[in-house]
Amino acid sequence: KKLLKYGAQYEGKRTDAAMQKWRSNRFGQFIHWGLYAIPGGEWKGKTYTYAAEFLKSSAHIPNSTWDSLQYQFNPVKFDPKTWAKMAKKMGVKYMTITTKHHEGFCLWPTQYTKFNIGNTPYKKDIIKALVDAYNSEGIDVNFYYSVLDWHHPDWRYDIKTKEDSIAFSRYLTFAQNQLKELAENYPSVKGFWFDGTWDQSIKKNGWWTLQVEQMLKSIRPGVVVNSRLRADDYGARHFDSNGKMMGDYESGYERRLPSPTDTQVIHRDWEACMTIPENQWGYHKKWDISYTKTPLELIEMLVQTTSLGGNFLLNFGPKPDGTIRIEEQQIAEHIGNWMKINSAAIYNAGHAKGWPRQDWGYFTQNETTGKLYAVVFNIPISGILKIQTLEGITISKASFLEKPDVPITVKEIAKKQVNLYLPQQSFSEPFVIILDTINENKNKYIDAKT
Ligand SMILES: C[C@@H]1N[C@@H](C(=O)NCc2ccccc2)[C@H](O)[C@@H]1O
């Protein structure tokens, strides 16, 4: 065990109300919006297939050229209420917005750099507009902040010289000032989502990462901070050199989920963030350059994440004119229709402790009532949902969440084995079954002697 000054500050899940709200939200909308939306993955007539928010580096565009995009940023059709209403209908309980991405352009009128929304034709504070619109729809707002900054002259990838050290300490002061500004000027902010903290320069300054987290929590008590911010005394990230998670939830699942049987994750809070295309966070003009996930695939990811006690953050990349591309609107609509019927299995639900992984879908369990849900994605040819139950538990009743009066026959066929007989009907959407369980008398079945 190493003695650490900048390692994990506490162990186990936070149990305060703010964290319980963060956890019960379960489903969130990520929004990546910045100057990169203007070129939308294309430059000088060439389409770049790497992530659109990386176009500056993919197309080797110098700062002077890239930075002049700010004079073109004018989302005339931007209406934050439209975005917030779409998000509400989709069923998200929180939203995470890029206040500043790797390009360094700030969506709020920061006093610490001119490279911000105030110096664009649009002028207005986009962060304030979004916070107000989403909060009035009852949706919590978190701020994404990239520590990596391609624009700022004092950013360094590594600290090799005295000059590097002097410049980078100026950068750390700049970033801390911006974060203080965000925490103070937008008091309803519920969390900070740090990105761009993988370089040596940050790993050599773990002290700063803890200082920033402590500053944010003193300005905004209850605020939730992701593990990706932190580096410890030895440069270890997310988990300190003693294997303890730093920050309030694990944020290493980016464009990937834990396997459904990876029950390690259930011991901590965590979030998976997901793109609809294979790897586009910012707006890309051409979506057909990679696979784009269907609504049903995204719903299954949301359910799988909930079943493992995590949050699911689905990304949208708005267009430069301030509208949401039609493909994203259609996905939001489909998911929203599903959530309208089935959100009881998602909100304030999590891992169903002890219930083994099933091949027809996922169990989720309400954290308060303990109510057990089976979310079905794969109906067996037999029409029989075979459920392996928990030791000493059997299922006394099963009913469709959507249509409670449609009977589902339940038959216990052996120890810890129950059959649910589904009605002969076709299903076009994943559906939820509420399972009532009881403790059975232990000696009803005996194991074979072998
Ligand atoms: C949440 C996502 N994280 C950013 C990302 O992919 N950074 C990884 C990366 C950073 C630098 C070079 C290659 C890849 C993406 O742009 C999104 O913001």
Tab-separated table of C-alpha atoms and ligand atoms in Angstrom:
chain	number	residue	atom	x	y	z
A	1	LYS	CA	0.000	0.000	0.000
A	2	LYS	CA	1.439	3.381	-1.060
A	3	LEU	CA	1.015	6.548	0.989
A	4	LEU	CA	-0.716	8.905	-1.446
A	5	LYS	CA	-1.499	12.603	-1.163
A	6	TYR	CA	-3.455	12.857	-4.435
A	7	GLY	CA	-5.101	9.437	-4.548
A	8	ALA	CA	-8.695	8.429	-3.789
A	9	GLN	CA	-10.149	10.658	-1.069
A	10	TYR	CA	-12.861	8.182	-0.027
A	11	GLU	CA	-13.945	4.600	-0.720
A	12	GLY	CA	-17.294	3.161	-1.733
A	13	LYS	CA	-20.294	4.819	-3.371
A	14	ARG	CA	-21.365	8.297	-2.273
A	15	THR	CA	-24.749	8.067	-0.541
A	16	ASP	CA	-25.669	11.781	-0.386
A	17	ALA	CA	-28.841	13.017	-2.100
A	18	ALA	CA	-27.002	14.724	-4.982
A	19	MET	CA	-25.212	11.481	-5.891
A	20	GLN	CA	-28.380	9.429	-5.442
A	21	LYS	CA	-30.083	11.785	-7.907
A	22	TRP	CA	-27.136	11.477	-10.336
A	23	ARG	CA	-27.394	7.673	-10.042
A	24	SER	CA	-31.186	7.491	-10.367
A	25	ASN	CA	-31.069	9.640	-13.550
A	26	ARG	CA	-29.511	6.693	-15.423
A	27	PHE	CA	-30.064	8.081	-18.965
A	28	GLY	CA	-28.365	11.249	-20.212
A	29	GLN	CA	-27.784	13.238	-23.400
A	30	PHE	CA	-24.202	14.175	-24.333
A	31	ILE	CA	-23.908	17.226	-26.612
A	32	HIS	CA	-20.725	18.016	-28.557
A	33	TRP	CA	-21.004	21.469	-30.127
A	34	GLY	CA	-18.222	23.831	-31.195
A	35	LEU	CA	-16.442	25.369	-34.162
A	36	TYR	CA	-15.808	21.839	-35.516
A	37	ALA	CA	-19.529	21.688	-36.405
A	38	ILE	CA	-18.947	24.302	-39.133
A	39	PRO	CA	-16.657	22.227	-41.412
A	40	GLY	CA	-18.479	19.046	-40.274
A	41	GLY	CA	-15.612	16.683	-41.116
A	42	GLU	CA	-14.885	18.216	-44.517
A	43	TRP	CA	-12.007	20.552	-45.445
A	44	LYS	CA	-11.071	22.030	-48.839
A	45	GLY	CA	-13.453	19.619	-50.562
A	46	LYS	CA	-12.030	16.528	-48.839
A	47	THR	CA	-14.031	14.349	-46.447
A	48	TYR	CA	-12.114	13.172	-43.377
A	49	THR	CA	-13.476	10.016	-41.809
A	50	TYR	CA	-11.816	10.444	-38.387
A	51	ALA	CA	-13.934	12.022	-35.620
A	52	ALA	CA	-15.247	15.387	-36.870
A	53	GLU	CA	-14.221	17.199	-33.682
A	54	PHE	CA	-10.632	16.198	-34.532
A	55	LEU	CA	-10.698	17.731	-38.032
A	56	LYS	CA	-8.179	20.403	-37.003
A	57	SER	CA	-5.576	17.722	-36.427
A	58	SER	CA	-6.764	15.276	-39.132
A	59	ALA	CA	-6.481	17.990	-41.809
A	60	HIS	CA	-3.385	19.602	-40.202
A	61	ILE	CA	-5.082	22.992	-39.966
A	62	PRO	CA	-2.995	25.720	-38.299
A	63	ASN	CA	-4.428	27.572	-35.288
A	64	SER	CA	-4.683	30.852	-37.208
A	65	THR	CA	-6.947	29.232	-39.819
A	66	TRP	CA	-8.962	27.167	-37.374
A	67	ASP	CA	-9.459	30.020	-34.909
A	68	SER	CA	-10.951	32.217	-37.634
A	69	LEU	CA	-13.913	29.809	-37.692
A	70	GLN	CA	-15.155	31.731	-34.643
A	71	TYR	CA	-16.104	34.612	-36.953
A	72	GLN	CA	-18.406	32.226	-38.829
A	73	PHE	CA	-20.116	30.679	-35.792
A	74	ASN	CA	-23.693	31.926	-36.060
A	75	PRO	CA	-26.308	29.228	-35.275
A	76	VAL	CA	-29.270	31.311	-36.429
A	77	LYS	CA	-31.714	28.416	-35.969
A	78	PHE	CA	-30.513	27.548	-32.446
A	79	ASP	CA	-33.433	27.274	-30.032
A	80	PRO	CA	-32.408	25.755	-26.691
A	81	LYS	CA	-36.052	25.066	-25.802
A	82	THR	CA	-36.420	22.885	-28.910
A	83	TRP	CA	-33.370	20.858	-27.891
A	84	ALA	CA	-34.605	20.577	-24.288
A	85	LYS	CA	-38.097	19.474	-25.371
A	86	MET	CA	-36.612	16.806	-27.660
A	87	ALA	CA	-34.407	15.616	-24.790
A	88	LYS	CA	-37.378	15.506	-22.430
A	89	LYS	CA	-39.377	13.417	-24.899
A	90	MET	CA	-36.391	11.097	-25.397
A	91	GLY	CA	-36.535	10.422	-21.653
A	92	VAL	CA	-33.141	11.695	-20.495
A	93	LYS	CA	-32.857	12.991	-16.923
A	94	TYR	CA	-29.530	14.764	-17.438
A	95	MET	CA	-27.479	16.436	-20.161
A	96	THR	CA	-23.717	16.972	-20.435
A	97	ILE	CA	-22.575	19.864	-22.697
A	98	THR	CA	-19.087	20.601	-24.042
A	99	THR	CA	-18.234	23.964	-22.507
A	100	LYS	CA	-14.777	23.730	-24.140
A	101	HIS	CA	-13.497	20.848	-26.274
A	102	HIS	CA	-9.887	20.153	-27.319
A	103	GLU	CA	-10.081	23.066	-29.830
A	104	GLY	CA	-10.186	25.490	-26.908
A	105	PHE	CA	-13.254	27.422	-28.099
A	106	CYS	CA	-15.547	28.315	-25.162
A	107	LEU	CA	-19.349	28.256	-25.452
A	108	TRP	CA	-19.644	30.704	-22.557
A	109	PRO	CA	-18.358	34.344	-22.399
A	110	THR	CA	-15.327	33.494	-20.273
A	111	GLN	CA	-13.158	36.355	-19.068
A	112	TYR	CA	-9.988	34.258	-19.404
A	113	THR	CA	-9.712	33.972	-23.176
A	114	LYS	CA	-11.157	35.902	-26.144
A	115	PHE	CA	-11.642	32.576	-27.951
A	116	ASN	CA	-15.257	32.381	-26.852
A	117	ILE	CA	-18.877	32.722	-27.965
A	118	GLY	CA	-18.908	36.443	-27.134
A	119	ASN	CA	-16.536	37.104	-30.064
A	120	THR	CA	-18.692	35.387	-32.675
A	121	PRO	CA	-21.533	36.790	-34.779
A	122	TYR	CA	-23.864	34.897	-32.440
A	123	LYS	CA	-22.490	36.556	-29.282
A	124	LYS	CA	-24.953	35.074	-26.761
A	125	ASP	CA	-24.056	32.740	-23.863
A	126	ILE	CA	-24.973	29.275	-25.173
A	127	ILE	CA	-24.179	27.577	-21.868
A	128	LYS	CA	-26.613	29.777	-19.946
A	129	ALA	CA	-29.308	29.290	-22.581
A	130	LEU	CA	-28.941	25.508	-22.439
A	131	VAL	CA	-28.757	25.317	-18.625
A	132	ASP	CA	-31.962	27.379	-18.323
A	133	ALA	CA	-33.858	25.497	-21.051
A	134	TYR	CA	-32.903	22.020	-19.833
A	135	ASN	CA	-33.407	22.828	-16.142
A	136	SER	CA	-36.899	24.140	-16.934
A	137	GLU	CA	-37.658	20.740	-18.466
A	138	GLY	CA	-36.492	19.152	-15.203
A	139	ILE	CA	-33.254	17.897	-16.752
A	140	ASP	CA	-30.005	18.217	-14.764
A	141	VAL	CA	-27.027	19.775	-16.603
A	142	ASN	CA	-23.368	18.778	-16.301
A	143	PHE	CA	-20.375	20.521	-17.880
A	144	TYR	CA	-17.853	18.694	-20.063
A	145	TYR	CA	-14.476	20.460	-19.916
A	146	SER	CA	-11.405	19.441	-21.924
A	147	VAL	CA	-8.173	20.108	-20.018
A	148	LEU	CA	-6.320	19.400	-23.319
A	149	ASP	CA	-6.393	22.709	-25.224
A	150	TRP	CA	-4.965	23.011	-28.749
A	151	HIS	CA	-5.530	26.800	-28.803
A	152	HIS	CA	-3.988	28.035	-25.580
A	153	PRO	CA	-0.291	28.971	-25.995
A	154	ASP	CA	0.602	27.673	-22.531
A	155	TRP	CA	-0.777	24.128	-23.045
A	156	ARG	CA	1.942	21.475	-22.990
A	157	TYR	CA	1.697	17.741	-23.735
A	158	ASP	CA	4.730	17.102	-21.550
A	159	ILE	CA	6.993	19.079	-19.228
A	160	LYS	CA	10.543	18.779	-20.524
A	161	THR	CA	12.099	22.178	-19.835
A	162	LYS	CA	11.908	24.963	-17.262
A	163	GLU	CA	10.039	26.984	-19.884
A	164	ASP	CA	7.497	24.166	-20.247
A	165	SER	CA	7.024	24.153	-16.503
A	166	ILE	CA	6.505	27.925	-16.286
A	167	ALA	CA	4.108	27.970	-19.247
A	168	PHE	CA	2.133	24.948	-18.051
A	169	SER	CA	1.707	26.365	-14.576
A	170	ARG	CA	0.161	29.434	-16.259
A	171	TYR	CA	-2.109	27.042	-18.168
A	172	LEU	CA	-3.209	25.221	-15.005
A	173	THR	CA	-4.092	28.588	-13.449
A	174	PHE	CA	-6.066	29.515	-16.591
A	175	ALA	CA	-8.000	26.226	-16.533
A	176	GLN	CA	-8.686	26.447	-12.794
A	177	ASN	CA	-9.970	30.020	-13.255
A	178	GLN	CA	-12.307	28.877	-16.033
A	179	LEU	CA	-13.634	26.024	-13.904
A	180	LYS	CA	-14.188	28.393	-10.973
A	181	GLU	CA	-16.067	30.698	-13.366
A	182	LEU	CA	-18.267	27.821	-14.574
A	183	ALA	CA	-19.028	26.619	-11.048
A	184	GLU	CA	-19.838	30.151	-9.811
A	185	ASN	CA	-21.747	31.558	-12.792
A	186	TYR	CA	-24.016	28.539	-13.409
A	187	PRO	CA	-25.097	27.554	-9.872
A	188	SER	CA	-27.470	24.793	-10.997
A	189	VAL	CA	-24.650	22.756	-12.543
A	190	LYS	CA	-24.770	19.183	-11.155
A	191	GLY	CA	-21.508	17.699	-12.430
A	192	PHE	CA	-18.189	18.177	-14.211
A	193	TRP	CA	-17.106	15.743	-16.921
A	194	PHE	CA	-13.355	16.111	-17.503
A	195	ASP	CA	-11.678	14.947	-20.695
A	196	GLY	CA	-8.224	15.381	-22.276
A	197	THR	CA	-6.275	14.464	-19.139
A	198	TRP	CA	-4.190	11.597	-20.511
A	199	ASP	CA	-1.001	13.499	-21.356
A	200	GLN	CA	2.251	13.436	-19.345
A	201	SER	CA	1.841	17.096	-18.396
A	202	ILE	CA	-1.270	16.294	-16.364
A	203	LYS	CA	0.051	12.989	-15.056
A	204	LYS	CA	2.972	14.959	-13.598
A	205	ASN	CA	0.555	17.385	-11.892
A	206	GLY	CA	-1.836	15.093	-10.022
A	207	TRP	CA	-1.938	17.661	-7.194
A	208	TRP	CA	-3.760	20.079	-9.528
A	209	THR	CA	-6.434	17.528	-10.414
A	210	LEU	CA	-7.302	16.987	-6.754
A	211	GLN	CA	-7.175	20.728	-6.053
A	212	VAL	CA	-9.656	21.381	-8.890
A	213	GLU	CA	-12.041	18.676	-7.690
A	214	GLN	CA	-11.901	20.071	-4.144
A	215	MET	CA	-12.429	23.634	-5.390
A	216	LEU	CA	-15.522	22.622	-7.403
A	217	LYS	CA	-16.979	20.742	-4.454
A	218	SER	CA	-16.437	23.685	-2.135
A	219	ILE	CA	-18.127	26.113	-4.551
A	220	ARG	CA	-20.948	23.680	-5.447
A	221	PRO	CA	-21.424	21.132	-2.624
A	222	GLY	CA	-22.848	17.887	-4.032
A	223	VAL	CA	-21.396	18.394	-7.490
A	224	VAL	CA	-20.358	15.097	-9.152
A	225	VAL	CA	-16.890	14.745	-10.745
A	226	ASN	CA	-15.762	11.921	-13.062
A	227	SER	CA	-12.706	9.709	-12.480
A	228	ARG	CA	-11.098	10.889	-15.748
A	229	LEU	CA	-9.963	14.186	-14.152
A	230	ARG	CA	-7.664	12.625	-11.634
A	231	ALA	CA	-4.000	11.624	-11.606
A	232	ASP	CA	-2.367	10.538	-8.356
A	233	ASP	CA	1.146	11.128	-6.931
A	234	TYR	CA	2.581	8.616	-9.439
A	235	GLY	CA	0.508	9.641	-12.457
A	236	ALA	CA	-1.996	6.780	-12.098
A	237	ARG	CA	-5.378	7.757	-13.583
A	238	HIS	CA	-8.991	6.799	-12.815
A	239	PHE	CA	-7.725	4.313	-10.171
A	240	ASP	CA	-4.909	5.384	-7.875
A	241	SER	CA	-1.699	3.436	-7.246
A	242	ASN	CA	-3.517	1.466	-4.529
A	243	GLY	CA	-6.284	0.486	-6.980
A	244	LYS	CA	-8.864	2.824	-5.446
A	245	MET	CA	-11.166	4.730	-7.840
A	246	MET	CA	-10.643	8.492	-7.788
A	247	GLY	CA	-13.557	10.871	-8.344
A	248	ASP	CA	-17.225	10.014	-7.888
A	249	TYR	CA	-17.808	7.606	-10.779
A	250	GLU	CA	-15.733	5.636	-13.244
A	251	SER	CA	-15.741	7.227	-16.712
A	252	GLY	CA	-13.553	4.877	-18.726
A	253	TYR	CA	-16.341	3.352	-20.821
A	254	GLU	CA	-16.226	5.460	-23.964
A	255	ARG	CA	-17.860	3.915	-27.042
A	256	ARG	CA	-17.820	0.551	-25.266
A	257	LEU	CA	-19.740	-1.183	-22.468
A	258	PRO	CA	-18.588	-3.703	-19.865
A	259	SER	CA	-19.562	-7.251	-20.789
A	260	PRO	CA	-22.954	-8.252	-19.264
A	261	THR	CA	-21.132	-10.657	-16.973
A	262	ASP	CA	-18.475	-8.158	-15.855
A	263	THR	CA	-19.944	-7.750	-12.404
A	264	GLN	CA	-16.836	-5.905	-11.159
A	265	VAL	CA	-18.467	-2.631	-12.240
A	266	ILE	CA	-21.490	-3.063	-9.944
A	267	HIS	CA	-19.354	-2.199	-6.911
A	268	ARG	CA	-18.898	1.420	-7.991
A	269	ASP	CA	-20.756	4.162	-9.790
A	270	TRP	CA	-19.872	4.413	-13.484
A	271	GLU	CA	-21.083	5.872	-16.776
A	272	ALA	CA	-20.706	4.781	-20.403
A	273	CYS	CA	-20.728	7.500	-23.072
A	274	MET	CA	-21.735	6.447	-26.576
A	275	THR	CA	-21.703	7.781	-30.133
A	276	ILE	CA	-24.450	6.907	-32.608
A	277	PRO	CA	-21.943	6.540	-35.491
A	278	GLU	CA	-18.858	4.368	-34.919
A	279	ASN	CA	-16.756	7.366	-33.797
A	280	GLN	CA	-18.202	10.845	-34.345
A	281	TRP	CA	-18.888	13.176	-31.395
A	282	GLY	CA	-19.067	16.492	-33.254
A	283	TYR	CA	-21.334	17.032	-36.259
A	284	HIS	CA	-20.133	15.232	-39.411
A	285	LYS	CA	-21.846	16.084	-42.710
A	286	LYS	CA	-21.638	12.475	-43.882
A	287	TRP	CA	-22.926	9.828	-41.486
A	288	ASP	CA	-22.784	7.077	-44.092
A	289	ILE	CA	-18.998	6.889	-43.767
A	290	SER	CA	-19.424	4.559	-40.785
A	291	TYR	CA	-22.025	2.329	-39.157
A	292	THR	CA	-24.701	4.234	-37.240
A	293	LYS	CA	-26.420	2.380	-34.391
A	294	THR	CA	-30.161	1.692	-34.607
A	295	PRO	CA	-32.545	2.841	-31.855
A	296	LEU	CA	-33.012	-0.772	-30.724
A	297	GLU	CA	-29.255	-1.250	-30.367
A	298	LEU	CA	-29.074	1.945	-28.319
A	299	ILE	CA	-32.023	0.887	-26.125
A	300	GLU	CA	-30.263	-2.419	-25.467
A	301	MET	CA	-27.087	-0.540	-24.464
A	302	LEU	CA	-29.126	1.631	-22.072
A	303	VAL	CA	-30.714	-1.473	-20.502
A	304	GLN	CA	-27.433	-3.413	-20.323
A	305	THR	CA	-25.802	-0.409	-18.631
A	306	THR	CA	-28.678	-0.057	-16.141
A	307	SER	CA	-28.545	-3.804	-15.412
A	308	LEU	CA	-24.897	-3.322	-14.367
A	309	GLY	CA	-25.636	-0.257	-12.225
A	310	GLY	CA	-24.250	2.354	-14.639
A	311	ASN	CA	-25.442	5.517	-16.381
A	312	PHE	CA	-25.753	5.747	-20.159
A	313	LEU	CA	-24.811	9.041	-21.879
A	314	LEU	CA	-25.882	9.126	-25.535
A	315	ASN	CA	-24.181	11.702	-27.768
A	316	PHE	CA	-25.725	14.252	-30.136
A	317	GLY	CA	-23.701	16.486	-32.462
A	318	PRO	CA	-25.793	19.551	-33.410
A	319	LYS	CA	-25.381	21.229	-36.787
A	320	PRO	CA	-23.664	24.642	-37.205
A	321	ASP	CA	-27.063	26.300	-37.779
A	322	GLY	CA	-28.224	25.128	-34.346
A	323	THR	CA	-30.597	22.378	-35.488
A	324	ILE	CA	-30.416	18.672	-34.626
A	325	ARG	CA	-29.849	16.417	-37.664
A	326	ILE	CA	-32.937	14.453	-38.701
A	327	GLU	CA	-31.326	11.058	-38.018
A	328	GLU	CA	-30.728	12.067	-34.398
A	329	GLN	CA	-34.275	13.440	-34.074
A	330	GLN	CA	-35.707	10.130	-35.304
A	331	ILE	CA	-33.561	8.122	-32.886
A	332	ALA	CA	-34.604	10.418	-30.025
A	333	GLU	CA	-38.255	9.887	-30.969
A	334	HIS	CA	-37.963	6.089	-31.115
A	335	ILE	CA	-36.136	5.860	-27.783
A	336	GLY	CA	-38.614	8.305	-26.241
A	337	ASN	CA	-41.571	6.169	-27.306
A	338	TRP	CA	-39.924	3.156	-25.667
A	339	MET	CA	-39.089	5.095	-22.485
A	340	LYS	CA	-42.656	6.393	-22.208
A	341	ILE	CA	-43.810	2.792	-21.680
A	342	ASN	CA	-40.782	1.216	-19.995
A	343	SER	CA	-38.873	3.860	-18.034
A	344	ALA	CA	-39.861	2.221	-14.711
A	345	ALA	CA	-37.186	-0.378	-15.485
A	346	ILE	CA	-34.569	2.373	-15.973
A	347	TYR	CA	-35.113	5.365	-13.657
A	348	ASN	CA	-33.845	4.697	-10.131
A	349	ALA	CA	-33.158	1.112	-11.196
A	350	GLY	CA	-29.879	-0.791	-11.156
A	351	HIS	CA	-28.242	-4.162	-10.818
A	352	ALA	CA	-30.470	-7.026	-9.599
A	353	LYS	CA	-28.091	-8.430	-7.009
A	354	GLY	CA	-27.399	-12.151	-7.305
A	355	TRP	CA	-29.620	-12.776	-10.333
A	356	PRO	CA	-27.572	-14.641	-12.934
A	357	ARG	CA	-27.165	-13.290	-16.462
A	358	GLN	CA	-29.977	-14.582	-18.718
A	359	ASP	CA	-29.818	-15.055	-22.454
A	360	TRP	CA	-33.205	-13.490	-23.271
A	361	GLY	CA	-32.212	-10.088	-21.876
A	362	TYR	CA	-31.482	-8.252	-18.641
A	363	PHE	CA	-32.733	-7.908	-15.075
A	364	THR	CA	-32.979	-4.484	-13.507
A	365	GLN	CA	-34.165	-3.752	-9.982
A	366	ASN	CA	-35.657	-0.602	-8.485
A	367	GLU	CA	-33.240	0.746	-5.887
A	368	THR	CA	-36.046	1.850	-3.542
A	369	THR	CA	-38.844	-0.694	-3.922
A	370	GLY	CA	-36.692	-3.707	-4.865
A	371	LYS	CA	-39.205	-4.401	-7.646
A	372	LEU	CA	-37.631	-6.775	-10.182
A	373	TYR	CA	-37.863	-6.215	-13.942
A	374	ALA	CA	-37.014	-8.555	-16.808
A	375	VAL	CA	-36.272	-6.594	-19.993
A	376	VAL	CA	-36.662	-8.970	-22.934
A	377	PHE	CA	-34.725	-8.550	-26.184
A	378	ASN	CA	-34.480	-12.171	-27.375
A	379	ILE	CA	-37.626	-14.353	-27.418
A	380	PRO	CA	-36.747	-18.060	-27.592
A	381	ILE	CA	-38.274	-20.123	-30.433
A	382	SER	CA	-40.011	-22.146	-27.709
A	383	GLY	CA	-41.865	-19.054	-26.510
A	384	ILE	CA	-40.720	-20.044	-23.032
A	385	LEU	CA	-38.608	-17.585	-21.066
A	386	LYS	CA	-36.447	-19.821	-18.867
A	387	ILE	CA	-35.365	-18.002	-15.739
A	388	GLN	CA	-32.569	-19.169	-13.439
A	389	THR	CA	-33.627	-17.695	-10.109
A	390	LEU	CA	-31.700	-16.819	-6.989
A	391	GLU	CA	-31.107	-19.489	-4.308
A	392	GLY	CA	-34.272	-19.880	-2.229
A	393	ILE	CA	-36.247	-17.438	-4.317
A	394	THR	CA	-39.044	-18.298	-6.725
A	395	ILE	CA	-41.278	-16.250	-8.973
A	396	SER	CA	-44.889	-16.093	-7.832
A	397	LYS	CA	-46.275	-13.815	-10.575
A	398	ALA	CA	-45.203	-12.263	-13.848
A	399	SER	CA	-46.973	-9.453	-15.702
A	400	PHE	CA	-46.233	-7.134	-18.608
A	401	LEU	CA	-45.370	-3.640	-17.468
A	402	GLU	CA	-47.317	-2.233	-20.441
A	403	LYS	CA	-50.337	-4.543	-20.172
A	404	PRO	CA	-50.601	-5.817	-16.572
A	405	ASP	CA	-53.831	-7.748	-17.248
A	406	VAL	CA	-52.341	-9.967	-19.981
A	407	PRO	CA	-51.547	-13.167	-18.049
A	408	ILE	CA	-48.133	-14.799	-18.203
A	409	THR	CA	-48.134	-18.405	-16.970
A	410	VAL	CA	-45.361	-19.099	-14.444
A	411	LYS	CA	-44.224	-22.674	-13.805
A	412	GLU	CA	-41.445	-23.682	-11.453
A	413	ILE	CA	-39.874	-26.707	-13.151
A	414	ALA	CA	-36.905	-27.478	-10.898
A	415	LYS	CA	-34.706	-25.928	-8.220
A	416	LYS	CA	-34.041	-22.289	-9.156
A	417	GLN	CA	-35.642	-22.866	-12.577
A	418	VAL	CA	-38.861	-21.167	-13.625
A	419	ASN	CA	-40.586	-21.103	-17.029
A	420	LEU	CA	-42.562	-18.054	-18.160
A	421	TYR	CA	-44.943	-18.880	-21.021
A	422	LEU	CA	-45.322	-15.877	-23.297
A	423	PRO	CA	-48.588	-15.318	-25.229
A	424	GLN	CA	-48.386	-16.309	-28.901
A	425	GLN	CA	-47.942	-12.773	-30.284
A	426	SER	CA	-45.235	-10.964	-32.163
A	427	PHE	CA	-43.274	-8.247	-30.418
A	428	SER	CA	-41.608	-5.459	-32.390
A	429	GLU	CA	-40.028	-3.689	-29.405
A	430	PRO	CA	-38.170	-4.929	-26.334
A	431	PHE	CA	-40.665	-5.345	-23.498
A	432	VAL	CA	-40.604	-5.408	-19.701
A	433	ILE	CA	-42.024	-8.067	-17.402
A	434	ILE	CA	-42.515	-7.305	-13.685
A	435	LEU	CA	-41.552	-10.329	-11.591
A	436	ASP	CA	-43.055	-10.867	-8.118
A	437	THR	CA	-40.741	-13.079	-6.078
A	438	ILE	CA	-41.112	-15.009	-2.834
A	439	ASN	CA	-38.747	-16.964	-0.620
A	440	GLU	CA	-39.605	-20.614	-1.200
A	441	ASN	CA	-39.370	-23.306	1.490
A	442	LYS	CA	-35.903	-24.665	1.049
A	443	ASN	CA	-36.501	-28.424	0.988
A	444	LYS	CA	-38.955	-28.569	-1.960
A	445	TYR	CA	-36.246	-29.742	-4.419
A	446	ILE	CA	-33.151	-31.833	-3.745
A	447	ASP	CA	-29.921	-31.988	-5.676
A	448	ALA	CA	-28.951	-35.279	-7.258
A	449	LYS	CA	-26.288	-37.224	-5.383
A	450	THR	CA	-23.390	-37.861	-7.735
B	1	LIG	C1	-15.685	11.954	-25.005
B	1	LIG	C2	-14.789	11.914	-26.184
B	1	LIG	N1	-13.357	12.092	-25.859
B	1	LIG	C3	-12.711	12.730	-27.023
B	1	LIG	C4	-11.604	11.785	-27.524
B	1	LIG	O1	-11.857	10.894	-28.249
B	1	LIG	N2	-10.425	11.984	-27.106
B	1	LIG	C5	-9.472	10.869	-27.382
B	1	LIG	C6	-8.338	11.307	-28.180
B	1	LIG	C7	-7.646	12.458	-27.825
B	1	LIG	C8	-6.531	12.820	-28.567
B	1	LIG	C9	-6.162	12.057	-29.671
B	1	LIG	C10	-6.904	10.931	-30.031
B	1	LIG	C11	-8.000	10.561	-29.298
B	1	LIG	C12	-13.769	12.867	-28.062
B	1	LIG	O2	-13.550	13.950	-28.926
B	1	LIG	C13	-15.038	13.017	-27.203
B	1	LIG	O3	-15.039	14.323	-26.605
